[in-house]
Every structure is written in C-alpha cells, then in structure tokens.
Short mmCIF file of C-alpha atoms and ligand atoms in Angstrom, two decimals:
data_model
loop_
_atom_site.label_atom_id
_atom_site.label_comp_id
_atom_site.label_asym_id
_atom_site.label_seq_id
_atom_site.Cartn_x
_atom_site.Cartn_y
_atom_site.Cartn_z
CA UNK N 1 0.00 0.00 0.00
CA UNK N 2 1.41 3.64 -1.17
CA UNK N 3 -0.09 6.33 1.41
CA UNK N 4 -0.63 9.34 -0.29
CA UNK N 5 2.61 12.57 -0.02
CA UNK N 6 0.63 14.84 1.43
CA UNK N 7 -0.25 12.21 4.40
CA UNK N 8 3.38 11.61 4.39
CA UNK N 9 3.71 15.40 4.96
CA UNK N 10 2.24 15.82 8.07
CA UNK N 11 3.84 15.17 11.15
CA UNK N 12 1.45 13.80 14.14
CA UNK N 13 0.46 16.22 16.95
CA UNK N 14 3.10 15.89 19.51
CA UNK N 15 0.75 17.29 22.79
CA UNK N 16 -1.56 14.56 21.69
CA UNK N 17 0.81 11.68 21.79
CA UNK N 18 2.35 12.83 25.14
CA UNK N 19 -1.75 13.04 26.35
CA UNK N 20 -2.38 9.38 25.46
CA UNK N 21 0.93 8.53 26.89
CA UNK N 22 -0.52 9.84 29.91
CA UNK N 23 -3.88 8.56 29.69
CA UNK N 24 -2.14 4.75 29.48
CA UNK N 25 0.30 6.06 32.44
CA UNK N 26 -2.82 6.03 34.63
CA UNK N 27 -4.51 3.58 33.35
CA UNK N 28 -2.10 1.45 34.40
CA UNK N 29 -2.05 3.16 38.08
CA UNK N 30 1.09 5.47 37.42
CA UNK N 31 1.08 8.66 39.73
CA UNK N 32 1.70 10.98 36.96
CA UNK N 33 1.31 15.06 37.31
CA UNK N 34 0.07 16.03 34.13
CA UNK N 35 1.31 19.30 32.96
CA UNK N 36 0.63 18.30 29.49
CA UNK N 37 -2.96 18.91 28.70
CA UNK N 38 -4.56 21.45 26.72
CA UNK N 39 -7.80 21.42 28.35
CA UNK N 40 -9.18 23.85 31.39
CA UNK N 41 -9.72 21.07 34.58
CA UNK N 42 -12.84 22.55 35.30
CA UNK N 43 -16.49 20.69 34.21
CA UNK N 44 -18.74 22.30 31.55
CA UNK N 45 -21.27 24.79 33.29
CA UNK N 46 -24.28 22.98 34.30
CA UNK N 47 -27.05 25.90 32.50
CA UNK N 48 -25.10 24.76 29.04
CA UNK N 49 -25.20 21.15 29.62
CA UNK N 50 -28.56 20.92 30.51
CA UNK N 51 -29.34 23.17 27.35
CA UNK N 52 -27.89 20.68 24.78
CA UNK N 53 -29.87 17.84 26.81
CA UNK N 54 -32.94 19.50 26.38
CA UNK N 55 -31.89 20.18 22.71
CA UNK N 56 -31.87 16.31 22.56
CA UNK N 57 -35.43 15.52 24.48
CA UNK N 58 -36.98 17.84 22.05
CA UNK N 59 -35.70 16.01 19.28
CA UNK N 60 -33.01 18.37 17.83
CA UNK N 61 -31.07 15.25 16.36
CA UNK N 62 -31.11 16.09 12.69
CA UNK N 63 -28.31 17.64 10.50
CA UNK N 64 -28.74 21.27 10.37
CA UNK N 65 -27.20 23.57 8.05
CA UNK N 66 -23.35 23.19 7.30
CA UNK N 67 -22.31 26.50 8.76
CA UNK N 68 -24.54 26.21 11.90
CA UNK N 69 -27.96 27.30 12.85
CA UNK N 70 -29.22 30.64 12.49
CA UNK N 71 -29.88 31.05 16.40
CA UNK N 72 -26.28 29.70 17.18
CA UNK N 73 -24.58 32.31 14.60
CA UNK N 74 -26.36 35.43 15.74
CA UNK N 75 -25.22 34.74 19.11
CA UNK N 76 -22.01 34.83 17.78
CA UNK N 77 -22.72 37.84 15.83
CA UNK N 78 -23.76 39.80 19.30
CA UNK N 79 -21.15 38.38 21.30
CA UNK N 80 -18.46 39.60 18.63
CA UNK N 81 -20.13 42.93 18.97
CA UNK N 82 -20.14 42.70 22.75
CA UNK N 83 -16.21 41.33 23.44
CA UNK N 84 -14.50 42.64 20.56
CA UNK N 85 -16.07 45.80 18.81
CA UNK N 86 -16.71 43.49 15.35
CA UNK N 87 -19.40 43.97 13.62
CA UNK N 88 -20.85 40.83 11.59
CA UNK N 89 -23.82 39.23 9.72
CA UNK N 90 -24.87 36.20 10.72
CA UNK N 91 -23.97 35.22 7.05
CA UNK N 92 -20.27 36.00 7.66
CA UNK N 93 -19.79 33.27 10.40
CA UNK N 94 -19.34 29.73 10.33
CA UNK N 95 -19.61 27.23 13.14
CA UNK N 96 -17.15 24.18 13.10
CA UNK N 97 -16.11 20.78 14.82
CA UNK N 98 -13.68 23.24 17.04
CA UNK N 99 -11.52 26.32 16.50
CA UNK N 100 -9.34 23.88 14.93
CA UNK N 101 -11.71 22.84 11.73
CA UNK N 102 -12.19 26.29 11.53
CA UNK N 103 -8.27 27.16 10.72
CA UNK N 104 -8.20 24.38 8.64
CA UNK N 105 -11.22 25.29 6.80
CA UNK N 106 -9.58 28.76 6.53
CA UNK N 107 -6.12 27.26 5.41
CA UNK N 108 -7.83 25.36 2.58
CA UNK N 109 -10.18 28.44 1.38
CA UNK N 110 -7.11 30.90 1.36
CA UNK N 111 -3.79 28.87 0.02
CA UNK N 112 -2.92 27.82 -3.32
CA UNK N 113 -0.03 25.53 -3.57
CA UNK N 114 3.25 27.28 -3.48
CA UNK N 115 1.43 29.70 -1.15
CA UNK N 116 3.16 30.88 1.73
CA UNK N 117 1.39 31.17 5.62
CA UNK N 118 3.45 32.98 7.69
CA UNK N 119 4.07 31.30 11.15
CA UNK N 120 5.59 33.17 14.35
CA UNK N 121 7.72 30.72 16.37
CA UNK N 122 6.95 29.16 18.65
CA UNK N 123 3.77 28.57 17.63
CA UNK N 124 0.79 25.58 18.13
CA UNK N 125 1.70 22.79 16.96
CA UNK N 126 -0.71 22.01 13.81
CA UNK N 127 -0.55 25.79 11.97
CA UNK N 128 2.68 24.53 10.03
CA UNK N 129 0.77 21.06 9.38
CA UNK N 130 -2.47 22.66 7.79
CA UNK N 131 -0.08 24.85 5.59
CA UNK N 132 1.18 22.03 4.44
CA UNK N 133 -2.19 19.76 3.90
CA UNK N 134 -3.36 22.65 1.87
CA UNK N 135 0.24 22.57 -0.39
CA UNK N 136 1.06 25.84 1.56
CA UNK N 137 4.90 26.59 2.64
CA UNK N 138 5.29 27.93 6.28
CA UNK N 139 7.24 30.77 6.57
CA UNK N 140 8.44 30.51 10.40
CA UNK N 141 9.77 33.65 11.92
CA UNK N 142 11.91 32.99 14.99
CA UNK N 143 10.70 34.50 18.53
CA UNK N 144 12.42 34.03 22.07
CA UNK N 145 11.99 35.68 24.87
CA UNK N 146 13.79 39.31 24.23
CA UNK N 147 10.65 40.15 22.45
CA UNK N 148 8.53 38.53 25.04
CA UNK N 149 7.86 35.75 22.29
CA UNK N 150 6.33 38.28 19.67
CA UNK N 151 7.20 39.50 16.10
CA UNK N 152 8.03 42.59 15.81
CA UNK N 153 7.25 45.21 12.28
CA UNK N 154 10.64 44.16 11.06
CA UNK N 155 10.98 40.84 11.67
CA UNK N 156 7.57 40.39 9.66
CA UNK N 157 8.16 42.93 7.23
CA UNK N 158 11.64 40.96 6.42
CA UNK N 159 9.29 37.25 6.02
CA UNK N 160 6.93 38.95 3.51
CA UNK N 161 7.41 37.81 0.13
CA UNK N 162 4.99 38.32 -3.09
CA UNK N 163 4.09 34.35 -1.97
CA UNK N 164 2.75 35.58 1.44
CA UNK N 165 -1.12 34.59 1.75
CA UNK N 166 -1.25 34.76 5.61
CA UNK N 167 0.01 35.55 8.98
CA UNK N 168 -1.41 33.63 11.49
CA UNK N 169 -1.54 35.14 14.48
CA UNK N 170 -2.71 33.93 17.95
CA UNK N 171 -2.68 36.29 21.02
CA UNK N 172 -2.82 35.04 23.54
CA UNK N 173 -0.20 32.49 22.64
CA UNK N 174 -0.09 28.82 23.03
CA UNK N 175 2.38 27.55 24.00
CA UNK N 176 4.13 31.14 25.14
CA UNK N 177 0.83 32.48 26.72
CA UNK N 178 2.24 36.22 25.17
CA UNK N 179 -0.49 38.26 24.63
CA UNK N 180 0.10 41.19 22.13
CA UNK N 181 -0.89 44.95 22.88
CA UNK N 182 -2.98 46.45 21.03
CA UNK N 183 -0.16 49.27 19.17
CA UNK N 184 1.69 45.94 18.24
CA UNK N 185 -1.36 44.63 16.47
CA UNK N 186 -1.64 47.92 14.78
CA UNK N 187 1.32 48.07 13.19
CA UNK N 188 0.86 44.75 12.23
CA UNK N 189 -2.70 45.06 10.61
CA UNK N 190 -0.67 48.28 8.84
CA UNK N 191 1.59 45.88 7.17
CA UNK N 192 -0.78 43.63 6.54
CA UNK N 193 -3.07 45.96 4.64
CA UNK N 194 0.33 47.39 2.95
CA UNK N 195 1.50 44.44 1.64
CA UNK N 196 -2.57 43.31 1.43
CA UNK N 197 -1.97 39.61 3.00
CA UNK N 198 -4.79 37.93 5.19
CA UNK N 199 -4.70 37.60 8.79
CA UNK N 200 -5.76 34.12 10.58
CA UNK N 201 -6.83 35.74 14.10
CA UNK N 202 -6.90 32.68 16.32
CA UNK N 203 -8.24 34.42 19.56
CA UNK N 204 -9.53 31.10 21.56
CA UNK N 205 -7.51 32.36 25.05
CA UNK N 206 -9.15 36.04 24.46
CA UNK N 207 -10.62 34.80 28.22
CA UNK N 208 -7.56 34.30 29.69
CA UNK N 209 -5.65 37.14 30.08
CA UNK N 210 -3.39 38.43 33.12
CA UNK N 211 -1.51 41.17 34.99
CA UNK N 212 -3.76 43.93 33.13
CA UNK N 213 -3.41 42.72 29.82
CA UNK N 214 -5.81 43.46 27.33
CA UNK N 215 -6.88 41.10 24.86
CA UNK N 216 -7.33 42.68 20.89
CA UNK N 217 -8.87 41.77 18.00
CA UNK N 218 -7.12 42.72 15.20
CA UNK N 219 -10.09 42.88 12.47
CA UNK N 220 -11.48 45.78 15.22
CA UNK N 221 -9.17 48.63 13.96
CA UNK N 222 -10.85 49.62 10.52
CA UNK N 223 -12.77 48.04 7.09
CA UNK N 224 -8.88 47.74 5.73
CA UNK N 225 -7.99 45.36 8.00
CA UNK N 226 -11.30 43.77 8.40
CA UNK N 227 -11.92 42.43 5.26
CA UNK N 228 -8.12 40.57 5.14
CA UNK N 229 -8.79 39.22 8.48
CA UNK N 230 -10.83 35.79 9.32
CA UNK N 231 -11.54 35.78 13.04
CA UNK N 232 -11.47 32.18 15.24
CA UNK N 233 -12.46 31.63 18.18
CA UNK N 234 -14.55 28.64 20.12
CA UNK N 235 -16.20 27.61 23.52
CA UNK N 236 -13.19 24.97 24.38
CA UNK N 237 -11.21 26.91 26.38
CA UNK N 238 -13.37 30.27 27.15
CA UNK N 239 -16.40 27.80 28.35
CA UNK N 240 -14.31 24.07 29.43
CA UNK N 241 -16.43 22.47 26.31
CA UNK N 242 -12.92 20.79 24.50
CA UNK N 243 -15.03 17.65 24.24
CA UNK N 244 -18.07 19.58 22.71
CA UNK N 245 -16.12 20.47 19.41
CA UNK N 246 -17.69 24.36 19.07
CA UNK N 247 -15.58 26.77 17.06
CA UNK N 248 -15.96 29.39 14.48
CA UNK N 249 -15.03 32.40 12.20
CA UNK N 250 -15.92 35.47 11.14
CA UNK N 251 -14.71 36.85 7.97
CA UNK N 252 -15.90 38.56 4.40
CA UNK N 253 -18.92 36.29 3.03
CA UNK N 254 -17.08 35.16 -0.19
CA UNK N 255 -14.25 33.70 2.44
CA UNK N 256 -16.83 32.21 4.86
CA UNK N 257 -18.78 30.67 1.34
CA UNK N 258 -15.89 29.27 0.50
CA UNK N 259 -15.24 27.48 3.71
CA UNK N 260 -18.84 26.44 3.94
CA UNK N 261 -18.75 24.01 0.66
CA UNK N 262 -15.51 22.46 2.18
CA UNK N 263 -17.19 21.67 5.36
CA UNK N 264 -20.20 20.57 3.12
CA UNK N 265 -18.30 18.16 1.30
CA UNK N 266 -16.14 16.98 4.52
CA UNK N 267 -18.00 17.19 7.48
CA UNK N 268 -21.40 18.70 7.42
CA UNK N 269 -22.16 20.12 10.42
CA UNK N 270 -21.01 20.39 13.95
CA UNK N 271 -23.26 18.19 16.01
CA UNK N 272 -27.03 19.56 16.24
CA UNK N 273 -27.80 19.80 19.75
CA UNK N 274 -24.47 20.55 20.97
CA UNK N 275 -25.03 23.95 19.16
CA UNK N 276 -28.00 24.37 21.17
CA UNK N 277 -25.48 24.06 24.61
CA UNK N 278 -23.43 26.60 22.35
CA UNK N 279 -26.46 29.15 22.02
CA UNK N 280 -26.55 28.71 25.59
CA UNK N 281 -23.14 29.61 26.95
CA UNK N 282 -22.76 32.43 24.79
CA UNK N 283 -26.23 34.47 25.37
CA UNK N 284 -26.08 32.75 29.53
CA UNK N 285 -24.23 34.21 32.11
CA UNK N 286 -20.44 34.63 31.76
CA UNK N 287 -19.19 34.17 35.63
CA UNK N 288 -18.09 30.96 35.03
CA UNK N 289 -14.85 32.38 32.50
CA UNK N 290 -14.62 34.71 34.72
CA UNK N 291 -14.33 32.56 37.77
CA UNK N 292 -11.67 30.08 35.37
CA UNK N 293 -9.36 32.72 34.82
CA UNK N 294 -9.54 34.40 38.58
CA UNK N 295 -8.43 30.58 39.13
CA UNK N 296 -5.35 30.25 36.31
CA UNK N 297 -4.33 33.33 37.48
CA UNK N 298 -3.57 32.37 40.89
CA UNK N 299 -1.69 28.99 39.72
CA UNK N 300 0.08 30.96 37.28
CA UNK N 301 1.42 32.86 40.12
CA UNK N 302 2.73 29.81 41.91
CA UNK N 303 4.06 27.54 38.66
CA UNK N 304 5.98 30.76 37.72
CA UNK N 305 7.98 31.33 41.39
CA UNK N 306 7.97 27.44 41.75
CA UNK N 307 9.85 27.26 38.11
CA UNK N 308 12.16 29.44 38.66
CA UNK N 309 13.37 28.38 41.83
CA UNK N 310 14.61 25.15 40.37
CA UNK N 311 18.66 26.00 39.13
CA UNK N 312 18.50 25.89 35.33
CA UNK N 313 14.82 26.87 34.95
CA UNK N 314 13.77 30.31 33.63
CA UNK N 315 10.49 30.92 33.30
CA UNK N 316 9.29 34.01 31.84
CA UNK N 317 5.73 35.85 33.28
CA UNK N 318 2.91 35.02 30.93
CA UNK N 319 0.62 37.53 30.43
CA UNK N 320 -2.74 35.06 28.89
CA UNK N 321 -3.60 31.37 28.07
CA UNK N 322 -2.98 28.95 30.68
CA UNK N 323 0.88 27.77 29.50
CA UNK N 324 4.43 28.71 31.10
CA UNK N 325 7.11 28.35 28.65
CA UNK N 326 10.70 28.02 30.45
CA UNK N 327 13.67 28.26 28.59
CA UNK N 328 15.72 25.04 30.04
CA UNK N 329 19.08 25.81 28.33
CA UNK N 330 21.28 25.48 31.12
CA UNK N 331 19.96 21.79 31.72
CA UNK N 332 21.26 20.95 28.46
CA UNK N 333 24.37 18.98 28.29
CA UNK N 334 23.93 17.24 31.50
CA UNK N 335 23.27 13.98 32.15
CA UNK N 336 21.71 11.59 34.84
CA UNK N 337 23.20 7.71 34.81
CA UNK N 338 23.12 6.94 31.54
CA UNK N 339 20.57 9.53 30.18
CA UNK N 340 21.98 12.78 28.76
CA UNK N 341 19.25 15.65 28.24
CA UNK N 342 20.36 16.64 24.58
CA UNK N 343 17.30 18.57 23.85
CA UNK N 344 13.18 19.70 25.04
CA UNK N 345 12.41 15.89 23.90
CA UNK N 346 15.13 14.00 25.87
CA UNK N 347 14.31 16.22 29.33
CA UNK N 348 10.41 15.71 28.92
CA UNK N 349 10.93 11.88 28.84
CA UNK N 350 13.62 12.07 31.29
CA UNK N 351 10.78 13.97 33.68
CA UNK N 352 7.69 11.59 32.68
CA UNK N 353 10.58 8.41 33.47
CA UNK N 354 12.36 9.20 35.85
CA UNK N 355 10.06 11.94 37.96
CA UNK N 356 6.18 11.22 36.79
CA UNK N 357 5.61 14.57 35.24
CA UNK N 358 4.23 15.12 31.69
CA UNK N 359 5.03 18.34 30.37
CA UNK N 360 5.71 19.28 26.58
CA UNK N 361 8.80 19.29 24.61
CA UNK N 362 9.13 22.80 23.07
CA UNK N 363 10.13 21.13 19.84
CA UNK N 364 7.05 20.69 18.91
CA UNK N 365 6.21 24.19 18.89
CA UNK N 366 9.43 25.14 17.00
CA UNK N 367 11.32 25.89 20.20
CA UNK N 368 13.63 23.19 21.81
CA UNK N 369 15.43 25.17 24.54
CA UNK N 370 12.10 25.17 26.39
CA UNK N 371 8.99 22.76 27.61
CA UNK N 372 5.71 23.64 27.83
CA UNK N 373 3.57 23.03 31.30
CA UNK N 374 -0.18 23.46 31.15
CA UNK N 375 -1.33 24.96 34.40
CA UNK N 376 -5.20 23.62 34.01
CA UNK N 377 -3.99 21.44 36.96
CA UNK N 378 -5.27 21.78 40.44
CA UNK N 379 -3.12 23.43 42.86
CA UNK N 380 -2.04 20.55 44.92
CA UNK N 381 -1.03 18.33 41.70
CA UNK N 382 1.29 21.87 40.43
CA UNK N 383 3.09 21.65 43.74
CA UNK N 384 3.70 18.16 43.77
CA UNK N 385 4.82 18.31 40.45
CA UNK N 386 7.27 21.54 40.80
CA UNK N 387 8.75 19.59 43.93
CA UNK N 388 9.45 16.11 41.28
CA UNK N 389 10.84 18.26 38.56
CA UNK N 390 13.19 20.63 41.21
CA UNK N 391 14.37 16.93 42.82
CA UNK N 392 15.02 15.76 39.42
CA UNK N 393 16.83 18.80 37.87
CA UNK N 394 18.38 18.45 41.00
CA UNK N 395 19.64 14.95 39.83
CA UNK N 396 21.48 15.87 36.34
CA UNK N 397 24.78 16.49 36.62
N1 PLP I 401 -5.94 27.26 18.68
C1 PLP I 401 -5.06 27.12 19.69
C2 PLP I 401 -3.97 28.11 19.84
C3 PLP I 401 -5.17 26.05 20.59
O1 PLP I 401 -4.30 25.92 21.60
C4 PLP I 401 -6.21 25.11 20.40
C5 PLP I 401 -6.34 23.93 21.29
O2 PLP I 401 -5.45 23.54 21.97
C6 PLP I 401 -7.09 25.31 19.35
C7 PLP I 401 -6.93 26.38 18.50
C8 PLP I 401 -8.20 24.34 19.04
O3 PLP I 401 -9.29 24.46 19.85
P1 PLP I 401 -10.62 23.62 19.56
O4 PLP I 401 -10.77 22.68 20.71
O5 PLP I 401 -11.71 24.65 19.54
O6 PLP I 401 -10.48 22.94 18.26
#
C-alpha cells in the first residue's frame, strides 16, 4: 500500500501523543502530574449542559445547516459585537467541529499551492501542518523571549514575500501564553493591509488574560484590516467544552462561502444539539470564565515562582492562556546515569521516566530550549509536580 505525499507530509500532533501517553500512564495506576494537557480542569457549566440535553429531548437530532444554525450564529454575531467591537452578519460566520476545523477550513479556502502562511515561532503545533495539507509553505519567523515571544514590524516585514497569503496570528499564545498589545497589532494590521496579505486571528484564550493585559482583535481597527482578516475563536477553552467540538469564524462572506462548501463536502455540520449548549453559553451568564481565569491566574502565580526556583529553569511571566514556557538551556548537556538531556524531547521523557511529570517538549512548537507546562492542573497536583521536577533537575549532573 502507497499512502498518499501529502499524508506523508504531516507530522502527528506531539501534545496529543504525550496526552495518550498519559492517559495509558494512569490507566495502568502510574502517579503521573500532568502538565501536558490542553484542556481547562474545570467541568462544563451545568445551565449549558442541561441546554444541549434539552436540545436532545426535544428532538433536535437532525443535520442542520453546514455553517450552523441561524440562532447559534447570531449569538455569535452579538457576542463579537459585545467582546470585541466586530461587527458581523450572521452570514459572515461559520460554526465548526472546534476552533481547529475552523483554521483548517480557513487554510484550505485561502492557500494555493506554493502559497506561503506565515508562522511566528513558537507557535501551536498544527498551523505549520495545515499549511502544508493545503500545499502551503510555512514561513516561520523565529521569537524568544527578548521580544517577550512576539514579532516585531521588522521581523515580519523581512518574512513577507509576493508568496505571502497569511500571517497567522494567535494572542494570547499557546504555547508562550504572550499576549500582544494592542499598538503591536496595529502596526501589524498596517503591514498587513500594505502588503494586502490575510490575517488568521486565532483568539480562543481572548478569556484568559493576566496582569492587566488586554486582549485585541485585530479585524477591530478599521474596514482595511477587516476584510483581510478571518476571526477564530470557540467555547473549548473560554467555556471548558474541548469535548463539545464548538468553534468558528468570522470573515468577508465570499471567504466564509468558500469554507462552507468544504465543510459541506467533509464534514457537514457540527453536532445539532451541541449547538443548542453553544447558544446557551454564549447568550447565559459569563461568571463561570470569569471565575476560570480568577483561578489560572492564581496557579500561574505559583508555577511561575515554583519554576524558577529550580537552578537551570527560567520561566518568563505570561501575560494570557494557561501555558508557562521556560527556557531550560542550562539543563542541556547534563546527564543523569546513563541519560543525557540533549534537547526539550530528551528532558520531557527524562521527567515523565524518571520523575512522573508530563510536560511538553518545546520542539514541537518550534522551540527546543524550552517545555511547555499546562497549568489547568489543580493546585495541589502543580506543587507536587514543581517539587518532582526541582528533585530531578536536581539529579542531572
Ligand atoms: N488554537 C489554539 C492556539 C489552541 O491551543 C487550540 C487547542 O489547543 C485550538 C486552537 C483548538 O481548539 P478547539 O478545541 O476549539 O479545536
């Protein structure tokens, strides 16, 4: 059997692997502190759940339209208006199987082959992957932390070629948790509209955002801007729903058309009644975010000090998202027994191993002098786990 190039192309999703690494870990009755999940530990809200179940009792079990039910899109439209100062038909939004499907579905309407999408490093993991499922190139520019993780004017003006399609940008960051301010994202949307390249706005941590930080959306400044810009978000992260598979974009109508007849011919829609729980977090009460990110905020506060206690750990302040992103340089080189930490991948096995704890190589996200630790973990499981990874940092040598 041949599989097909572009199959051969993609690489799999590295946090995913390390999460059903962990998932068989405890299966199997392994102890492990699991810094390596992309999910907020908290249960859907109870007002959405019992929305969708009501959806189902009253027989909402059909396929509805590919882009999502009217209802489900103008609360969309009003909570765009609400959170971000955009201003959208329900005819310019389409709702997807996640955030995800809807960059994908963007990728695919926007990039010829021989395209180029424009990628800040370190970035989440499966941007460079859909580039290259749709026969795109990515175009990575290099961030560390002297720019707090963010490109700056020139280092994007100096990546723009008459091949750049899009820049896809995602404040607040996974896995760096940088969120950018809002004169950044000007000059950005300037040289965007210069140059006339689209934007990929992937704004599913808007929620979660720290220390006075103000989260932007980058179609907000002007109609220039606006029209090159396709807005994502979803309810995974802002409302705990990863398992509900809710996300969507906003964008021009020809863009959103497009996307709409390749989620006709791939998917249909996103599941009926779960867009009925959708309706219902977005037009319901908002406490619960509120209460989530009250929460990450105080266990950002304690991963951050706990990190960089540990000799060889520097972990930087993030200001959104629920990710630290510590540069472990100085570990590198050293060795414990017969193990030598060469790189991100050889000290996150040497941690799951030898200490328990599952964090993420940076690697994966185009960055291997740091690891990525997801701090949707309850308080006492972070402290256990920054005493296992000081005691085995403690062990190289
Ligand atoms: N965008 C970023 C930056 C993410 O971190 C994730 C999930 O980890 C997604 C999109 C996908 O979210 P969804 O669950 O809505 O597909």
């Amino acid at each position: 059997m041949e599989i097909s190039e572009t199959a051969r192309r993609v690489s799999p999703s590295p946090t995913l692997a390390i999460g059903a690494k962990v998932k068989q870990m405890k299966a199997e009755g392994i102890d492990v502190v699991d810094f390596a999940s992309g999910e907020p530990d908290f249960d859907t809200p109870q007002n959405v759940k019992d929305a969708a179940i009501k959806a189902i009792q009253a027989g909402m079990t059909k396929y509805t339209a590919t882009s999502g039910i009217l209802e489900l899109k103008e609360a969309i439209c009003a909570k765009l208006r609400r959170d971000n100062g955009l201003e959208y038909a329900p005819s310019q939004i389409i709702v997807s199987n996640g955030a995800k499907h809807s960059i994908y579905n963007t990728v695919l309407a926007l990039c010829d082959p021989g395209d180029e999408a424009i990628i800040p490093a370190p970035y989440w993991v499966s941007y460079p992957e859909m580039a290259k499922l749709a026969d795109g190139i990515p175009v990575f520019v290099r961030t560390d932390e002297t720019t707090g993780f963010k490109i700056t004017p020139d280092m994007l003006r100096s990546a723009v070629t008459p091949k750049t399609k899009i820049l896809i940008l995602n404040s607040p960051s996974n896995p760096t948790g940088a969120v950018y301010a809002r004169s950044e994202l000007q000059e950005i949307a300037g040289i965007a509209v210069d140059k006339g390249f689209y934007v990929i706005s992937d704004e599913v941590y808007e929620k979660l955002v720290y220390d006075g930080n103000e989260h932007v959306s980058i179609a907000s400044f002007n109609e220039r801007i606006k029209k090159l810009t396709v807005t994502i978000n979803g309810l995974s992260k802002s409302h705990s729903m990863t398992g509900w598979r809710i996300g969507y974009a906003a964008a021009e109508q020809e863009i959103i058309s497009a996307m709409t007849r390749i989620q006709d011919n791939s998917t249909s829609n996103p599941v009926s009644f779960v867009q009925k729980g959708a309706v219902e977090a977005l037009n319901g009460p908002q406490d619960f975010t509120a209460m989530m990110a009250r929460e990450f905020n105080e266990r950002r506060r304690v991963i951050v000090s706990g990190l960089n206690a540990i000799p060889g750990v520097l972990c930087p302040n993030p200001g959104g998202a629920f990710y630290v992103f510590p540069n472990i340089s100085a570990l590198l080189g050293k060795t414990y027994k017969v193990r030598s930490i060469t790189g991100s991948d050889s000290l996150a096995a040497y941690l799951l191993e030898e200490a328990k704890v599952a964090v993420i190589p940076g690697s994966g996200f185009g960055a291997d002098q740091n690891i990525r630790l997801s701090y949707a973990a309850s308080m006492e499981n972070i402290k256990k786990g920054l005493e296992r990874i000081g005691e085995a940092a403690s062990k190289l040598v």
